[in-house]
XYZ file of C-alpha atoms in Angstrom:
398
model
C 0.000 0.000 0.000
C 2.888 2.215 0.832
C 4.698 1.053 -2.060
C 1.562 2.134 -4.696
C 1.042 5.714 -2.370
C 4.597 6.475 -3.527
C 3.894 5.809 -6.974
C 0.595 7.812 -7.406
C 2.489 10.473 -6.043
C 4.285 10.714 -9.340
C 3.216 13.746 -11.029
C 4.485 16.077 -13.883
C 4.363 19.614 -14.749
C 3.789 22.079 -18.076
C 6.432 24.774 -18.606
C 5.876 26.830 -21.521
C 8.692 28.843 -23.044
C 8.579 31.931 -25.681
C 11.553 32.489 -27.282
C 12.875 35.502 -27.946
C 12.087 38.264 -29.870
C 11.912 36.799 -33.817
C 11.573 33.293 -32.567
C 9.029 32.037 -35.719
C 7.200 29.970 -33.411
C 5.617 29.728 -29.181
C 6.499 26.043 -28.146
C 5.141 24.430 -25.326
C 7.333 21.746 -23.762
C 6.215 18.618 -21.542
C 8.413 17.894 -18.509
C 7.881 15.111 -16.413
C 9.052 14.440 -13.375
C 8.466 11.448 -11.449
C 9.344 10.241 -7.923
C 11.578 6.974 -7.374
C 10.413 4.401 -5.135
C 12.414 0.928 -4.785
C 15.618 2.650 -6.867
C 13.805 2.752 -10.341
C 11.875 5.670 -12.012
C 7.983 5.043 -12.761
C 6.813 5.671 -15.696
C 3.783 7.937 -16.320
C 0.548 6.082 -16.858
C -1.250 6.953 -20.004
C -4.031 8.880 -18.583
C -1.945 11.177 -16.553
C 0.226 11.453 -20.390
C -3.051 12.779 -21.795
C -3.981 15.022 -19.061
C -0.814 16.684 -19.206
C -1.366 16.949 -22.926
C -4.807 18.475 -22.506
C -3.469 20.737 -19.695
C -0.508 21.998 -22.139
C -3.182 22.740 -24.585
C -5.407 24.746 -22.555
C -2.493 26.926 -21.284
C -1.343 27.083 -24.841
C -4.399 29.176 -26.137
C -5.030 31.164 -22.939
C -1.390 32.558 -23.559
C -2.040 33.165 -27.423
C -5.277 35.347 -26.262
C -2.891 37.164 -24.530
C -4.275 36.410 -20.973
C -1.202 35.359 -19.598
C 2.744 36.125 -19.824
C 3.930 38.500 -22.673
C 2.354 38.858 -25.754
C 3.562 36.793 -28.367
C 4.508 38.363 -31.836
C 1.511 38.804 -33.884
C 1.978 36.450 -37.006
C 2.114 33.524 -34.738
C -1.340 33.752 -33.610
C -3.695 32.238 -36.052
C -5.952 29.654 -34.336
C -7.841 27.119 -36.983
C -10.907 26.527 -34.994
C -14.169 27.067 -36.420
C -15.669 28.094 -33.448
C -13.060 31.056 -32.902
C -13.965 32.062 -36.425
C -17.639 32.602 -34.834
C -16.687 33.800 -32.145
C -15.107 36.682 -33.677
C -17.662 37.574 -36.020
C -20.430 37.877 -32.605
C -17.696 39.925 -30.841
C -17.076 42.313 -34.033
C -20.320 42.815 -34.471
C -21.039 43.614 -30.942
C -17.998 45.775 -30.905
C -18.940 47.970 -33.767
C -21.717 50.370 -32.854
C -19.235 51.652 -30.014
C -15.870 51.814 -32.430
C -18.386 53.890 -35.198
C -19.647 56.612 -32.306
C -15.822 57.145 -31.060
C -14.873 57.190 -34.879
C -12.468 54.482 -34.406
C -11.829 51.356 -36.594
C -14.500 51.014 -39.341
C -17.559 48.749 -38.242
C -17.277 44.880 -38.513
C -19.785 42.822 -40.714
C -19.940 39.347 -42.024
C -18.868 40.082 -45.457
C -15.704 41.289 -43.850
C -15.000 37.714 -42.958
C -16.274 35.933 -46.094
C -12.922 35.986 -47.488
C -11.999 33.971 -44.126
C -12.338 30.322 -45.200
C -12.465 27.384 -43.018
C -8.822 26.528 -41.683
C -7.213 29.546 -42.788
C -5.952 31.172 -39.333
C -7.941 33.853 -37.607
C -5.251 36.604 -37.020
C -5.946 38.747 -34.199
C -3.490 40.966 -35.529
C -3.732 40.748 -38.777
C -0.901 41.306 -40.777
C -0.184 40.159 -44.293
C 2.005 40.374 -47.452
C -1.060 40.753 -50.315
C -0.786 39.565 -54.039
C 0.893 42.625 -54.978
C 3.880 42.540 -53.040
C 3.583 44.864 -49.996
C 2.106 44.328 -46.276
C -1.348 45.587 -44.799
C -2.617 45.213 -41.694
C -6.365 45.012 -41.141
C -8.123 47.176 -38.916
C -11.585 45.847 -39.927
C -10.639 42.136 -38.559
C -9.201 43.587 -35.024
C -5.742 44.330 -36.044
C -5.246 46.818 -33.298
C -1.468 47.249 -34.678
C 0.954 46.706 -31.131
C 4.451 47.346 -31.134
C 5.417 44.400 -33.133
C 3.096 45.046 -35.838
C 4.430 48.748 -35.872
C 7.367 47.513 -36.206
C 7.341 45.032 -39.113
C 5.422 48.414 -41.286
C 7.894 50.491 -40.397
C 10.558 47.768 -41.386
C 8.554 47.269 -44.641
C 8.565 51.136 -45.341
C 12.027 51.331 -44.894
C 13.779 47.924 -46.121
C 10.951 46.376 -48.117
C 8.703 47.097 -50.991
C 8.518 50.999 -49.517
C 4.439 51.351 -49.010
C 2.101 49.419 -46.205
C -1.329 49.847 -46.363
C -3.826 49.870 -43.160
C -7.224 48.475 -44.334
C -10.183 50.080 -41.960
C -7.685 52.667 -40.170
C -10.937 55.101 -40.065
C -14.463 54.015 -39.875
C -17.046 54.688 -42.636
C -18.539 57.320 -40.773
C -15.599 59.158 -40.096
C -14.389 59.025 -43.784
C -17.842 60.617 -45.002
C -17.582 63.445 -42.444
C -14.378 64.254 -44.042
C -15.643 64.253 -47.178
C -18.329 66.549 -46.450
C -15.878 69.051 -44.602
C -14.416 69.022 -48.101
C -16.697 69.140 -50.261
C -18.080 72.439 -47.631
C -14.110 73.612 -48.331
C -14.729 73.154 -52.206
C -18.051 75.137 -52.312
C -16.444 77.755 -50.621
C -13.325 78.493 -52.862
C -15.752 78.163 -56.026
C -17.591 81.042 -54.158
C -14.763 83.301 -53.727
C -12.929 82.640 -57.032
C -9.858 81.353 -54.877
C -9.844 77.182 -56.272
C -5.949 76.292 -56.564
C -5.672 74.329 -59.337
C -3.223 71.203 -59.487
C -0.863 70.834 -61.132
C -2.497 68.327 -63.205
C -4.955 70.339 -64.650
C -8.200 71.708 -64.138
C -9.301 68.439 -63.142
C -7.072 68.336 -60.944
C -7.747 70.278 -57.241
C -5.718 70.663 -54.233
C -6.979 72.391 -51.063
C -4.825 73.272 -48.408
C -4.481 74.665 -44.797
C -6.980 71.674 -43.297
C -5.977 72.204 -40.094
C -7.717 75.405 -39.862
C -10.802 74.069 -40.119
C -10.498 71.635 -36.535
C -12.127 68.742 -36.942
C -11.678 66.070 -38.342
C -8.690 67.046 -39.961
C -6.525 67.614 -36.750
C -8.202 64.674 -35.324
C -7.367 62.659 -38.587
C -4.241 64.214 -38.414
C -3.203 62.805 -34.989
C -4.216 59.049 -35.578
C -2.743 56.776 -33.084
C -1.553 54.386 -36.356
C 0.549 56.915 -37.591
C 2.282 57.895 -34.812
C 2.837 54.192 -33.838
C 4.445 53.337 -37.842
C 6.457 56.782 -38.534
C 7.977 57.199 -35.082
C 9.520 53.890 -35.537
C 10.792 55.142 -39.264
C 11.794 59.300 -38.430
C 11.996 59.359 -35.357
C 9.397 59.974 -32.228
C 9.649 63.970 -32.623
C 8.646 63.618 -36.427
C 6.809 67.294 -37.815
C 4.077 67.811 -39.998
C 5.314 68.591 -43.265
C 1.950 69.674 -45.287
C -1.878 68.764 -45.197
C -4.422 68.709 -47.542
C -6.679 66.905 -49.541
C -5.936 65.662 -52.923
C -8.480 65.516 -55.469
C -8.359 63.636 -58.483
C -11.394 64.539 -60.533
C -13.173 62.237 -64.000
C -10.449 62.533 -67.155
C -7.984 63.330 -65.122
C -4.595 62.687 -66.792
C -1.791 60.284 -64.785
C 1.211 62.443 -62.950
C 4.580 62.242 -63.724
C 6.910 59.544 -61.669
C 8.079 61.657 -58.854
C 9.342 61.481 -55.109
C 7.916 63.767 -52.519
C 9.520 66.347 -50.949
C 12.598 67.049 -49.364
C 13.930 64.337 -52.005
C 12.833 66.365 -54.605
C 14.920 69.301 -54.085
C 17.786 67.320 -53.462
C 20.502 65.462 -56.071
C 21.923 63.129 -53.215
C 19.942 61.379 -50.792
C 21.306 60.578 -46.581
C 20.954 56.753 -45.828
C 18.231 57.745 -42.726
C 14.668 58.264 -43.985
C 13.728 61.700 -44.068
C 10.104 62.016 -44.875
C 6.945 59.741 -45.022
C 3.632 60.098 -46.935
C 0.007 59.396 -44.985
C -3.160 58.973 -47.430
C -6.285 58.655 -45.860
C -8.801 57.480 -48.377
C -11.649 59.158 -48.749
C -13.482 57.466 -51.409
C -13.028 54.193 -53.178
C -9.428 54.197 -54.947
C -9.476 51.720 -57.622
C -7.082 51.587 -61.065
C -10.081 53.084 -62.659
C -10.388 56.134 -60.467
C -6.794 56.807 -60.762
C -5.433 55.263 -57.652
C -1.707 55.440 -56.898
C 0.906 53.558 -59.011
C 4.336 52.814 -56.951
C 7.835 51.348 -57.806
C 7.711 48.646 -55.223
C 11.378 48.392 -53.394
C 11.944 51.864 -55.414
C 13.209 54.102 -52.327
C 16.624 51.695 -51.820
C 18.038 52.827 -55.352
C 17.881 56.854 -53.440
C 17.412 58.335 -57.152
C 15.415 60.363 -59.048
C 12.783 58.407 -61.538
C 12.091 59.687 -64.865
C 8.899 61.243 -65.210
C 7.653 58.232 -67.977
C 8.984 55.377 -66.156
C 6.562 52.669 -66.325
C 5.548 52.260 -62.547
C 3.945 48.497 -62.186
C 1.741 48.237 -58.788
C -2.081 49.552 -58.360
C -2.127 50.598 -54.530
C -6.091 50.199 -54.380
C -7.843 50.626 -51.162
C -11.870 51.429 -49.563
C -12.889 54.012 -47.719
C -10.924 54.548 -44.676
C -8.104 52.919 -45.615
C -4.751 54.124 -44.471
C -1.727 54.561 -47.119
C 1.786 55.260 -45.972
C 4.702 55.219 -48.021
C 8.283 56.394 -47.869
C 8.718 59.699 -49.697
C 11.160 58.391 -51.576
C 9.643 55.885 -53.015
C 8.632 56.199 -57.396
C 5.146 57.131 -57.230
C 2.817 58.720 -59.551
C -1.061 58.892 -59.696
C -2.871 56.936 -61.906
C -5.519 58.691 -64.739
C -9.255 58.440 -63.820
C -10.534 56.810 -66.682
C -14.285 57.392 -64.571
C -17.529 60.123 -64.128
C -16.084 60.259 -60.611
C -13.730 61.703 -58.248
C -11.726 60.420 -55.828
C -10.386 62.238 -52.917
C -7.513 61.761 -50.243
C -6.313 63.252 -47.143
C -2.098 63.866 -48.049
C -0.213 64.462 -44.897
C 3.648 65.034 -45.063
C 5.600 63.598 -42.198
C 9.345 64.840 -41.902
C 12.345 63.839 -39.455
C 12.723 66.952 -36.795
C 15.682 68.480 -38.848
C 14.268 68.773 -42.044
C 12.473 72.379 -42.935
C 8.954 71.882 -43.265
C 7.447 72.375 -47.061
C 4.902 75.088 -45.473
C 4.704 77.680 -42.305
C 2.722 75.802 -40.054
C 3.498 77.869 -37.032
C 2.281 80.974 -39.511
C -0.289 79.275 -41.245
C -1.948 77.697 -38.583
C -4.561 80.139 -36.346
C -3.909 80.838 -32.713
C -7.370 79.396 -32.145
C -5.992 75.952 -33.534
C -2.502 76.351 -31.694
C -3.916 77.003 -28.327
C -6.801 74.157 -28.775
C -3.882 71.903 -29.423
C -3.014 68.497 -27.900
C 0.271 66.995 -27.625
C 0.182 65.738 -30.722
C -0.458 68.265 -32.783
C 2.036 70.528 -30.745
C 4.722 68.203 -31.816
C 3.261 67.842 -35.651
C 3.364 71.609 -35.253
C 6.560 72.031 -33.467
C 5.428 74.425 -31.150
C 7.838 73.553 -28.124
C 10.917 73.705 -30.155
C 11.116 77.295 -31.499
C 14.477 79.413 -32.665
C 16.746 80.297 -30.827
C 16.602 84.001 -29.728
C 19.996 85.418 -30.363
C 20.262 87.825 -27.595
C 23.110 90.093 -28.402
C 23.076 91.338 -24.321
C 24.330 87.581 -23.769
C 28.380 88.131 -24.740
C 28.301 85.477 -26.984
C 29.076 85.372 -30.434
C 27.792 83.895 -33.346
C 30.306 84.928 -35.884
């Protein structure tokens, strides 16, 4: 009796290891450990084998839903069940009145999952390389876009094909209020006589000095996704370079190959990004309405394109979708072969040091700059003025 009291008291235990940072894969890794009675070892029974299995599973998925120990890197947690599939369709769709009032991620439905077939993994944070060559994350499936996701966009702006693409960064909602504030902004320069015409023609419009105007474009402006991708590619104390919207109207012609600016006023190029582009799309952008043509993996070669070079990749994206690039990435836009127009929200993101393409400190009213968050102050660079060269000081500056 003594001898069989020993032996039941044979048990084993679950440790479960993450390896480090760029590990491809979370392991889980049985240990057993069993007493010895009489001078031999016992081995398990089978039912204690399949516990332990069952245990190592449960733990398993409570870690990959993040409920336990650090979260794991994002790609690595797809989950083939059918019943998580479901689950996360009721919990998206219970989820989305709140994200549409706050103006958040767009609304959840079940066509957004229909492309979700059975066995493909669920990814909470979704992250992807698409057909075309170039990553997007999607906002519309949960991606909520942590630190690791940041990371690998950034890493794809920088060393990869140049451009990411955040499907869903806006909801619906949000996108059509912009629209209307300018389309209101449209009306109004028509009015006056003051409509800047692009330089593509008179189909062509660009209107500028959004921020002016308060919301939503300084709430746009501010987006949590941006700051978490473009800190991690010019730096956390990035500026706002330039905002407006960009409209390409019907028969508008393509634009010539190009990179943004500061590239474009320079003949050599430093190895540390400068500058990054931020689309918000406003209205469907399809290869019809002239949406975006890019020079994937472009920005490495640090040169100038010619203004006909044949540029292969359609970036096409929905409403609300998010488009970042680096600036010196080949880009052009496409001609809209359509009745329609398309309009997007251009912001200009620059490294601290590099002069910003407008005033905004001038341009911008007090009313905005005193309304301003901490965002916007840095966008705006309102805590890091000139220097005041104070000849009373004895110093020289000769």
């Amino acid at each position: 009796l003594a001898h069989r009291k020993a032996s039941s008291r044979s048990c084993g235990f679950v440790e479960i290891c993450q390896e480090r940072r760029g590990s491809k894969s979370i392991w889980v890794k049985n240990m057993e450990e069993t007493s010895i009675a009489n001078g031999g070892r016992v081995k398990r029974k089978s039912a204690q084998t399949a516990q332990d299995a069952q245990l190592a599973r449960a733990l398993q998925e409570e870690l990959l839903r993040g409920n336990r120990g650090k979260k794991p890197k994002c790609e690595e947690l797809g989950i083939n069940l059918k019943a998580e599939k479901e689950q996360a369709k009721h919990a998206a769709m219970r989820e989305s009145p709140k994200k549409s009032r706050a103006g958040g991620a767009a609304s959840n439905t079940e066509e957004d999952f229909d492309d979700i077939t059975e066995g493909e993994p669920l990814m909470r944070h979704w992250v992807r390389r698409n057909e075309k060559g170039f990553l997007e994350a999607d906002a519309r499936r949960g991606c909520c876009v942590c630190d690791d996701c940041a990371q690998r966009l950034a890493d794809e702006m920088i060393n990869g094909s140049g451009i990411v693409v955040i499907r869903g960064a806006i909801s619906e909602q949000a996108a059509a209020q912009a629209r209307v504030a300018v389309n209101k902004l449209t009306l109004a320069e028509e009015k006056s006589g003051r409509r800047v015409e692009g330089e593509l023609g008179p189909s062509h419009r660009r209107i500028w000095n959004l921020l002016n105007e308060g919301p939503p474009f300084t709430t746009l402006i501010t987006h949590t996704l941006i700051f978490k991708v473009l800190s991690r590619v010019i730096g956390v104390d990035f500026t706002l370079g330039s905002f407006s919207a960009n409209e390409i109207g019907a028969n508008c012609p393509q634009g010539p190959a190009h990179v943004d600016y500061p590239y474009s006023m320079l003949q050599s190029f430093p190895s540390d990004p400068m500058a990054c582009q931020a689309i918000f799309c406003l209205d469907e952008w399809s290869a019809a309405k002239g949406a975006t043509r890019v020079q994937l993996h472009s920005q490495k070669l640090k040169e100038h394109p010619d203004r006909d070079e044949k540029l292969e990749t359609v970036v096409e994206g929905k409403v609300g979708d998010l488009v970042m690039y680096n600036s010196l990435l080949h880009h052009r836009s496409g001609p809209n072969s359509t009745r329609n127009s398309r309009i997007g929200l251009l912001g200009q993101f620059l490294a601290k040091y590099v002069r910003p393409m407008e005033d905004q400190v001038r341009g911008v009213t007090e009313k905005v700059k005193k309304g301003a968050d901490k965002r916007l102050r840095q966008l705006l660079a309102l805590d890091c003025p000139f220097p005041i060269l104070d000849p009373t000081a004895g110093t020289s500056y000769d």
